[in-house]
Amino acid sequence: MTDVKELIQAKVKCIGAKREALMPILQAIVEEKNYLNEEDMIQVAEALDLSTADVYGTATFYTFLDTVPRGKYVIRVCKTISCHMAGKDEIVDTLKDLLKVDLGETTPDKNFTLMQANCMGWCHKGPVMLVNDDIYTELTKDKVIKIIHDYMGS
Amino acid sequence: MENKKFKLVDIIFETEGCDVGVVLDRVLKRTPDDIIMDMIDSGLRGRGGAGFPTGLKWKFTRSESAYDKYIICNADEGEPGTFKDREILEKVPMKVFTGMAIAGYAIDAKEGFIYIRGEYRFLQKKLQSQIDEFNQMLENKGLDFKIALRWGSGAYICGEESALFESMEGKRGEPRNKPPYPTVAGFRNKPTVINNVETLVYATMINKYGADKFKELGTRDSRGSKVFSVSGDTPKAGIYELEMGLQVSEFVKEFGDGDTKAVQIGGAGGTCVPRKKFEDMIIGYEGVPTGGSMMIFNSSRSMYNVLHDYLEFFAEESCGQCTPCRVGCQQLLKGIEAVKRGERPPSYLDDLKSLAASMKIASKCGLGQSVANPFSTIIDNFREEVIY
Amino acid sequence: MGKFEVNLKINNIPVTVEEGTTILDAAKKLNFRIPTLCHHSDLCVAGNCRVCVVEQKGAKALPAACATPVSEGMDISTNSAQVRTARRHVIELLLSEHRSECTSCYKNGKCELQDLANEYRVNETTFMKLVENKGYTIDDFSPSIIKDDSKCIRCQRCVRTCTEMQSVSALAVVNKGEHQKIATFMNKPMHSVVCTNCGQCVTHCPTGALIEKNYIDQVWDVINNPELHVVVQTAPAVRIGLGESLDLSPGNRVTGKMVSALRRLGFDSVLDTDFTADLTILEEGTELLTRLKKALVDKDTETALPMTTSCSPGWVKFIEHKYPELLPNVSTCKSPQQMFGALAKTFYAQKKGLKAEKVVSISIMPCTAKKYEANRPEMRDSGFQDVDYVLTTRELAMMIRQAGIEFASLPNEKYDSIMGDSSGAAVIFGATGGVMEAALRTAYEIVTGREVPFENLDILPVRGLEGVKEAKVLIENVKPEWGFLEGAELSCAIAHGLANAKILMDKVKSGEMSYHFIEIMACPGGCLGGGGQPIPVNNEIREARMKAIYEEDSSLKIRKSHENPEVIALYEQFLGEPLGHKSHELLHTHYTGRKKY
Ligand SMILES: Cc1cc2nc3c(=O)[nH]c(=O)nc-3n(C[C@H](O)[C@H](O)[C@H](O)COP(=O)(O)O)c2cc1C
Ligand code: SF4
Ligand code: SF4
Ligand code: SF4
Ligand code: SF4
Ligand code: FES
Ligand code: FES
């Protein structure tokens, strides 16, 4: 696992040790660790000469910059209207059954976190979900089970 | 009112292909003022939703004397029911970049940024290498302009231009007070042109074919064509480039499933057009404007559920800074729930409509200002469905 | 000239204002008050509460008056039907998120939200109550400040205060949409983050969401306990602020009335923090001269210069967090409050023949950080907690009201003795630059035997509201024992408000500037603008309070700390000499480096 200090330095190098680097840095940390912990936010604050409250306040504005622990794979099922009409509820229920977690929860093995999110830009192919950065469209019950099993296998 | 028949257009995705190098060479031979004159002449208006005349936006920014100016491509595409910008960036990214470079040349900016939503992260590698390639091409042509990529992280409001600047500056995406407008003080408080992905492609194409070809299409107030994202109860969900000025009934004839009861035009913040008004409404700035989102509902759908979904979306995605929007969205949502449960009388919907009207005029930005659109049009046209 | 002027109409009355003026200020010029909540003249414009919306002819939306500059030909209506409806909606929405319990609220009667609700005769039941679903919390762990999220209207004044005025940024806006709120890093309690307890957020909060932790009941209890001897000390800035909380206009000097009020409240002895302010000058002045000698003559590299003042506990906590490496530069002198506390339970108790454990020491302060300071573990040198309870100016006003005392018609009375005498030099501790001026009046005279070379002892360059001030004093014809200072130029700097402190200290740290002596007060204006002073506060009010302080100074016969007879007696009878053994034991302290983030 890459050291957070290195992640910060890499971004600071191309953007500068200024506030503009904040989002890219936080995004890089989340990409690596799936969420931002207290120590990491302190390091970011230190590197950019910001207050920790400011870093925290900025992170919590953005849905994808989680500040509570998340699993290795973060599943986000689109809950907005087109996907809703296309049957996202069944997809969510399937995932709940499969992973034995409720919305917002993480599996005990810390592999999966199940969440919902707003429109992902694939409304013509709903229901859809994101697993980390990867998009899965035109989901059906069987398709979801297969996708998750593939992640479990890997 | 002038209206148009259904007509597929092939400009944005242009099956025959487009050599952007040639377009750029042509642009660089002309003066920035000529380019801007052409843009104004074309009648192109922003495709991101607000519909501001693109040529004027460029002209205003050009007339600012600051040394640093920026071009920003708004690829935050978060409006529910919109997915055309992603498709454009996947299929014809070079045309988007070229539009940015032309804008950069026109207003004398040296840097451009694409702010793209985090949901499209899977595009990162490909997009970055295409940008690198494009930047190299510009360097070879001797144009001092560079494009860089910036990512959102899941916040619809960051599509609003001033919230987008805040986000790019590493802050919470809270919209700013206006004035000043971006043409005067945008990113880093410098004069900035911010355009939607699609707008930028049209800018490229207008410079390829000339303003006249673009002007031939559409109506007086809504020139040209536009890319529509069609979803919901339709056998033909997908992306279509159509001539502007189409009557809603024509649209429904083409895309509906035969049982269409309403079309939501312009996304969650747009207008709900019920069947009885299909004949009266035109899709365009003189009628119902849209950033491209067209959601179709058939008679099996509960419009209460539709409205509920939208309000939930706004309550979550409001930036939360201003009172009418932060609290108003929650009240509208809780309010229709209470009416549905019988805890408040049906007449409470009128109190809520009056609240929505205040939100429309008193909110700080377009998000809070637009919530009244779906709210009033759904309540007015489907009151029974909401109550019972 | 005309180029910079803008003509517009407000409620059909033409007005001409300078370009860049907001609609709010233009309306003020015509004596139209537009209601505001998120606006504060100390802070940058936010434009988020939307209560100040007005109607602009031809515009689709209602501009926010506080955030919109005027433009030529504007036609504004500040009170149209549309405006009134929108405003009422805004207020009703705020109340729907708000735990309204005015009758038991600490801010009852002094709350901007309550005033507006009253003015607009709003209906609290129009919309649904959202409070129950919000999971609001109250943070009352800090000894200084209570943060009650259920009273917060998200105007962000506190966040802007903490960031812009104080450069602390302990508070931030977190989350978005319906979950948006004001919080610290990871929602930690205020006492466990970088908060300095300065209380500026409290004086800038329009509602009861940020208030001082009050100790009024505890103080009534000790007053009512006949076993206990309760002494009270009053800080310099209280006497020029208190009147504002008791219906007088800003800038009223109410020293004598305050003393008689305190006596009527039942305190056994009414004494003055100004006494220990004078004492501080002797200790701190001597410390400065000693440091200078060590550094300049003995070439001692351990001695840190510049020396900074230490009487502002918000500043002390700030430097402990932000510049722990500069802690050796901070004077080891306790603040006047704590010097007083240490003496109350030692010297005073002995003199009065009281058992120390029967003495309760209360202080009235313009400051919330003093509450925290009194609770620091270092502040128990008398063998007890040196200061038992700290009340703000506002709390004292509340007690005076509770006791039914008609303040305005009270006679002027004098402080008790001992520890009630003071000089004009002590009074000016309450204004930014005052400690510097007092120190110079004394140190210069110690070294040269002559008064400072300023007319009437008024050292004008160190006065006023400028953020960072500098002064140089040439020292000539010194007494023989101070020969090493002959011809030296004493270089001083003053900052008030922690944002200015940061600017100054960054320069010191980087070596860009070098000084001998630095005065820093955590609050803008110094203690007169302290976090415990009456609300509202703005620069106009600060100026009025400042004027009153300097008037008080001029009105006193003794204007130099070293001439305070009781201080002289204290050294003779108890302490021996400045920086002596006893002083070290009771009047000096040490500091603790804290985490930076
Ligand atoms: C709440 C809100 C969300 C918006 N989201 C987007 C968006 O995702 N993409 C976009 O191009 N414009 C969006 N806009 C419009 C932009 O503020 C801006 O008008 C647009 O990017 C300008 O480009 P154009 O003139 O090319 O349309 C949004 C506006 C609001 C108020
Ligand atoms: S209208 Fe909504 S999104 Fe816009 S500034 Fe206000 S709270 Fe934020
Ligand atoms: S904060 Fe103001 S409105 Fe709220 S309960 Fe207290 S006094 Fe009443
Ligand atoms: S007391 Fe001072 S430092 Fe603490 S949060 Fe308030 S303004 Fe900030
Ligand atoms: S705590 Fe007070 S100042 Fe801060 S946002 Fe809430 S109401 Fe405003
Ligand atoms: S509604 Fe699900 S992707 Fe748009
Ligand atoms: S006072 Fe103007 S928006 Fe709050």
PDB file of C-alpha atoms in Angstrom, chain B residues 180-341:
ATOM      1  CA  PRO B 180     -19.663  39.024 -10.182  1.00  0.00           C
ATOM      2  CA  TYR B 181     -20.268  36.579 -13.019  1.00  0.00           C
ATOM      3  CA  PRO B 182     -17.673  34.097 -14.284  1.00  0.00           C
ATOM      4  CA  THR B 183     -16.849  36.251 -17.285  1.00  0.00           C
ATOM      5  CA  VAL B 184     -15.442  38.751 -14.775  1.00  0.00           C
ATOM      6  CA  ALA B 185     -14.413  36.604 -11.819  1.00  0.00           C
ATOM      7  CA  GLY B 186     -14.594  32.847 -12.206  1.00  0.00           C
ATOM      8  CA  PHE B 187     -11.967  30.220 -11.474  1.00  0.00           C
ATOM      9  CA  ARG B 188      -9.294  31.718  -9.189  1.00  0.00           C
ATOM     10  CA  ASN B 189     -11.394  34.889  -9.452  1.00  0.00           C
ATOM     11  CA  LYS B 190     -10.151  35.406 -12.989  1.00  0.00           C
ATOM     12  CA  PRO B 191     -12.302  35.896 -16.088  1.00  0.00           C
ATOM     13  CA  THR B 192     -13.501  32.463 -17.104  1.00  0.00           C
ATOM     14  CA  VAL B 193     -15.512  30.935 -19.885  1.00  0.00           C
ATOM     15  CA  ILE B 194     -17.369  27.902 -18.646  1.00  0.00           C
ATOM     16  CA  ASN B 195     -19.210  25.832 -21.213  1.00  0.00           C
ATOM     17  CA  ASN B 196     -20.976  22.559 -21.271  1.00  0.00           C
ATOM     18  CA  VAL B 197     -19.361  19.632 -23.092  1.00  0.00           C
ATOM     19  CA  GLU B 198     -21.953  19.706 -25.845  1.00  0.00           C
ATOM     20  CA  THR B 199     -21.719  23.471 -26.293  1.00  0.00           C
ATOM     21  CA  LEU B 200     -18.012  23.116 -26.939  1.00  0.00           C
ATOM     22  CA  VAL B 201     -18.560  20.481 -29.596  1.00  0.00           C
ATOM     23  CA  TYR B 202     -21.015  22.758 -31.372  1.00  0.00           C
ATOM     24  CA  ALA B 203     -18.407  25.496 -31.179  1.00  0.00           C
ATOM     25  CA  THR B 204     -16.032  23.208 -33.010  1.00  0.00           C
ATOM     26  CA  MET B 205     -18.636  22.274 -35.580  1.00  0.00           C
ATOM     27  CA  ILE B 206     -19.690  25.849 -36.216  1.00  0.00           C
ATOM     28  CA  ASN B 207     -16.077  26.561 -36.983  1.00  0.00           C
ATOM     29  CA  LYS B 208     -15.987  23.575 -39.278  1.00  0.00           C
ATOM     30  CA  TYR B 209     -19.182  24.208 -41.256  1.00  0.00           C
ATOM     31  CA  GLY B 210     -19.790  27.882 -40.642  1.00  0.00           C
ATOM     32  CA  ALA B 211     -22.549  29.539 -38.677  1.00  0.00           C
ATOM     33  CA  ASP B 212     -25.062  29.397 -41.510  1.00  0.00           C
ATOM     34  CA  LYS B 213     -25.305  25.644 -41.582  1.00  0.00           C
ATOM     35  CA  PHE B 214     -26.020  25.641 -37.859  1.00  0.00           C
ATOM     36  CA  LYS B 215     -28.540  28.432 -38.155  1.00  0.00           C
ATOM     37  CA  GLU B 216     -30.544  26.538 -40.744  1.00  0.00           C
ATOM     38  CA  LEU B 217     -31.699  24.238 -37.992  1.00  0.00           C
ATOM     39  CA  GLY B 218     -34.037  25.059 -35.163  1.00  0.00           C
ATOM     40  CA  THR B 219     -36.209  28.070 -34.459  1.00  0.00           C
ATOM     41  CA  ARG B 220     -35.475  31.754 -34.047  1.00  0.00           C
ATOM     42  CA  ASP B 221     -34.928  31.482 -30.304  1.00  0.00           C
ATOM     43  CA  SER B 222     -33.527  27.978 -30.353  1.00  0.00           C
ATOM     44  CA  ARG B 223     -31.035  27.671 -33.147  1.00  0.00           C
ATOM     45  CA  GLY B 224     -29.472  24.418 -34.240  1.00  0.00           C
ATOM     46  CA  SER B 225     -29.760  20.955 -32.860  1.00  0.00           C
ATOM     47  CA  LYS B 226     -29.234  19.396 -29.475  1.00  0.00           C
ATOM     48  CA  VAL B 227     -28.412  16.066 -27.962  1.00  0.00           C
ATOM     49  CA  PHE B 228     -31.213  14.493 -25.948  1.00  0.00           C
ATOM     50  CA  SER B 229     -30.952  11.828 -23.287  1.00  0.00           C
ATOM     51  CA  VAL B 230     -34.112   9.779 -23.406  1.00  0.00           C
ATOM     52  CA  SER B 231     -35.049   7.453 -20.566  1.00  0.00           C
ATOM     53  CA  GLY B 232     -37.983   6.085 -18.613  1.00  0.00           C
ATOM     54  CA  ASP B 233     -40.957   4.348 -20.218  1.00  0.00           C
ATOM     55  CA  THR B 234     -39.715   4.211 -23.773  1.00  0.00           C
ATOM     56  CA  PRO B 235     -38.720   1.389 -26.064  1.00  0.00           C
ATOM     57  CA  LYS B 236     -35.973   3.626 -27.460  1.00  0.00           C
ATOM     58  CA  ALA B 237     -34.020   4.816 -24.429  1.00  0.00           C
ATOM     59  CA  GLY B 238     -30.762   6.369 -25.488  1.00  0.00           C
ATOM     60  CA  ILE B 239     -29.043   9.394 -26.970  1.00  0.00           C
ATOM     61  CA  TYR B 240     -30.398  11.299 -29.943  1.00  0.00           C
ATOM     62  CA  GLU B 241     -29.384  14.486 -31.650  1.00  0.00           C
ATOM     63  CA  LEU B 242     -32.509  16.282 -32.763  1.00  0.00           C
ATOM     64  CA  GLU B 243     -33.416  19.578 -34.307  1.00  0.00           C
ATOM     65  CA  MET B 244     -34.453  22.151 -31.718  1.00  0.00           C
ATOM     66  CA  GLY B 245     -38.018  23.399 -31.515  1.00  0.00           C
ATOM     67  CA  LEU B 246     -39.715  20.024 -31.518  1.00  0.00           C
ATOM     68  CA  GLN B 247     -43.257  19.865 -30.235  1.00  0.00           C
ATOM     69  CA  VAL B 248     -43.615  17.612 -27.204  1.00  0.00           C
ATOM     70  CA  SER B 249     -46.336  15.642 -28.960  1.00  0.00           C
ATOM     71  CA  GLU B 250     -43.944  14.896 -31.825  1.00  0.00           C
ATOM     72  CA  PHE B 251     -41.371  13.762 -29.342  1.00  0.00           C
ATOM     73  CA  VAL B 252     -43.837  11.491 -27.606  1.00  0.00           C
ATOM     74  CA  LYS B 253     -45.002  10.056 -30.898  1.00  0.00           C
ATOM     75  CA  GLU B 254     -41.440   9.051 -31.655  1.00  0.00           C
ATOM     76  CA  PHE B 255     -40.280   7.904 -28.222  1.00  0.00           C
ATOM     77  CA  GLY B 256     -43.353   7.081 -26.162  1.00  0.00           C
ATOM     78  CA  ASP B 257     -44.607   3.556 -25.566  1.00  0.00           C
ATOM     79  CA  GLY B 258     -48.148   4.436 -26.627  1.00  0.00           C
ATOM     80  CA  ASP B 259     -49.281   5.061 -23.075  1.00  0.00           C
ATOM     81  CA  THR B 260     -47.305   8.167 -22.157  1.00  0.00           C
ATOM     82  CA  LYS B 261     -48.935  10.261 -19.473  1.00  0.00           C
ATOM     83  CA  ALA B 262     -46.218  12.801 -18.835  1.00  0.00           C
ATOM     84  CA  VAL B 263     -42.773  13.856 -19.906  1.00  0.00           C
ATOM     85  CA  GLN B 264     -40.325  15.460 -17.507  1.00  0.00           C
ATOM     86  CA  ILE B 265     -38.251  17.842 -19.556  1.00  0.00           C
ATOM     87  CA  GLY B 266     -34.984  19.158 -18.207  1.00  0.00           C
ATOM     88  CA  GLY B 267     -34.296  16.696 -15.419  1.00  0.00           C
ATOM     89  CA  ALA B 268     -35.301  16.813 -11.786  1.00  0.00           C
ATOM     90  CA  GLY B 269     -35.266  20.606 -11.895  1.00  0.00           C
ATOM     91  CA  GLY B 270     -37.213  20.714 -15.130  1.00  0.00           C
ATOM     92  CA  THR B 271     -40.859  20.893 -16.044  1.00  0.00           C
ATOM     93  CA  CYS B 272     -43.399  18.116 -16.029  1.00  0.00           C
ATOM     94  CA  VAL B 273     -45.597  18.232 -19.135  1.00  0.00           C
ATOM     95  CA  PRO B 274     -48.810  16.192 -18.867  1.00  0.00           C
ATOM     96  CA  ARG B 275     -50.505  14.517 -21.803  1.00  0.00           C
ATOM     97  CA  LYS B 276     -53.093  17.256 -22.212  1.00  0.00           C
ATOM     98  CA  LYS B 277     -50.367  19.797 -22.864  1.00  0.00           C
ATOM     99  CA  PHE B 278     -48.230  17.769 -25.287  1.00  0.00           C
ATOM    100  CA  GLU B 279     -49.599  19.782 -28.206  1.00  0.00           C
ATOM    101  CA  ASP B 280     -48.960  23.166 -26.597  1.00  0.00           C
ATOM    102  CA  MET B 281     -45.346  22.813 -25.645  1.00  0.00           C
ATOM    103  CA  ILE B 282     -42.208  23.246 -27.624  1.00  0.00           C
ATOM    104  CA  ILE B 283     -38.856  21.903 -26.579  1.00  0.00           C
ATOM    105  CA  GLY B 284     -36.621  24.923 -26.699  1.00  0.00           C
ATOM    106  CA  TYR B 285     -35.918  28.244 -25.012  1.00  0.00           C
ATOM    107  CA  GLU B 286     -39.255  29.689 -26.108  1.00  0.00           C
ATOM    108  CA  GLY B 287     -41.051  26.714 -24.554  1.00  0.00           C
ATOM    109  CA  VAL B 288     -39.586  24.199 -22.145  1.00  0.00           C
ATOM    110  CA  PRO B 289     -35.813  24.456 -22.098  1.00  0.00           C
ATOM    111  CA  THR B 290     -33.715  21.424 -21.307  1.00  0.00           C
ATOM    112  CA  GLY B 291     -30.124  20.409 -20.842  1.00  0.00           C
ATOM    113  CA  GLY B 292     -31.156  17.265 -22.651  1.00  0.00           C
ATOM    114  CA  SER B 293     -32.912  15.173 -20.061  1.00  0.00           C
ATOM    115  CA  MET B 294     -36.201  13.700 -21.279  1.00  0.00           C
ATOM    116  CA  MET B 295     -37.892  11.286 -18.880  1.00  0.00           C
ATOM    117  CA  ILE B 296     -41.023   9.585 -20.044  1.00  0.00           C
ATOM    118  CA  PHE B 297     -43.698   8.235 -17.715  1.00  0.00           C
ATOM    119  CA  ASN B 298     -46.556   5.975 -18.718  1.00  0.00           C
ATOM    120  CA  SER B 299     -49.825   5.567 -16.914  1.00  0.00           C
ATOM    121  CA  SER B 300     -48.536   2.799 -14.643  1.00  0.00           C
ATOM    122  CA  ARG B 301     -46.367   5.315 -12.798  1.00  0.00           C
ATOM    123  CA  SER B 302     -47.352   7.198  -9.699  1.00  0.00           C
ATOM    124  CA  MET B 303     -46.465  10.854 -10.101  1.00  0.00           C
ATOM    125  CA  TYR B 304     -46.290  11.050  -6.322  1.00  0.00           C
ATOM    126  CA  ASN B 305     -43.368   8.658  -6.440  1.00  0.00           C
ATOM    127  CA  VAL B 306     -41.748  10.658  -9.201  1.00  0.00           C
ATOM    128  CA  LEU B 307     -42.044  13.896  -7.243  1.00  0.00           C
ATOM    129  CA  HIS B 308     -40.897  12.167  -4.078  1.00  0.00           C
ATOM    130  CA  ASP B 309     -37.773  10.931  -5.844  1.00  0.00           C
ATOM    131  CA  TYR B 310     -36.968  14.400  -7.135  1.00  0.00           C
ATOM    132  CA  LEU B 311     -37.453  16.043  -3.760  1.00  0.00           C
ATOM    133  CA  GLU B 312     -35.312  13.455  -2.052  1.00  0.00           C
ATOM    134  CA  PHE B 313     -32.659  14.166  -4.650  1.00  0.00           C
ATOM    135  CA  PHE B 314     -32.782  17.906  -3.993  1.00  0.00           C
ATOM    136  CA  ALA B 315     -32.835  17.569  -0.210  1.00  0.00           C
ATOM    137  CA  GLU B 316     -29.649  15.523  -0.454  1.00  0.00           C
ATOM    138  CA  GLU B 317     -27.919  17.417  -3.227  1.00  0.00           C
ATOM    139  CA  SER B 318     -28.640  20.984  -2.144  1.00  0.00           C
ATOM    140  CA  CYS B 319     -25.351  22.434  -0.981  1.00  0.00           C
ATOM    141  CA  GLY B 320     -27.161  23.376   2.189  1.00  0.00           C
ATOM    142  CA  GLN B 321     -25.900  26.934   2.573  1.00  0.00           C
ATOM    143  CA  CYS B 322     -29.030  28.948   1.918  1.00  0.00           C
ATOM    144  CA  THR B 323     -32.208  28.722   3.927  1.00  0.00           C
ATOM    145  CA  PRO B 324     -34.919  28.534   1.246  1.00  0.00           C
ATOM    146  CA  CYS B 325     -33.265  25.621  -0.484  1.00  0.00           C
ATOM    147  CA  ARG B 326     -31.774  23.679   2.444  1.00  0.00           C
ATOM    148  CA  VAL B 327     -34.897  23.740   4.574  1.00  0.00           C
ATOM    149  CA  GLY B 328     -37.399  24.278   1.785  1.00  0.00           C
ATOM    150  CA  CYS B 329     -36.482  21.004   0.055  1.00  0.00           C
ATOM    151  CA  GLN B 330     -36.902  19.106   3.307  1.00  0.00           C
ATOM    152  CA  GLN B 331     -40.254  20.762   3.926  1.00  0.00           C
ATOM    153  CA  LEU B 332     -41.590  19.981   0.458  1.00  0.00           C
ATOM    154  CA  LEU B 333     -40.525  16.358   0.847  1.00  0.00           C
ATOM    155  CA  LYS B 334     -41.905  15.918   4.366  1.00  0.00           C
ATOM    156  CA  GLY B 335     -44.953  17.895   3.353  1.00  0.00           C
ATOM    157  CA  ILE B 336     -46.107  15.649   0.519  1.00  0.00           C
ATOM    158  CA  GLU B 337     -45.415  12.632   2.727  1.00  0.00           C
ATOM    159  CA  ALA B 338     -47.638  14.118   5.408  1.00  0.00           C
ATOM    160  CA  VAL B 339     -50.432  14.843   2.939  1.00  0.00           C
ATOM    161  CA  LYS B 340     -50.137  11.328   1.577  1.00  0.00           C
ATOM    162  CA  ARG B 341     -50.431   9.900   5.080  1.00  0.00           C
TER     163      ARG B 341
END
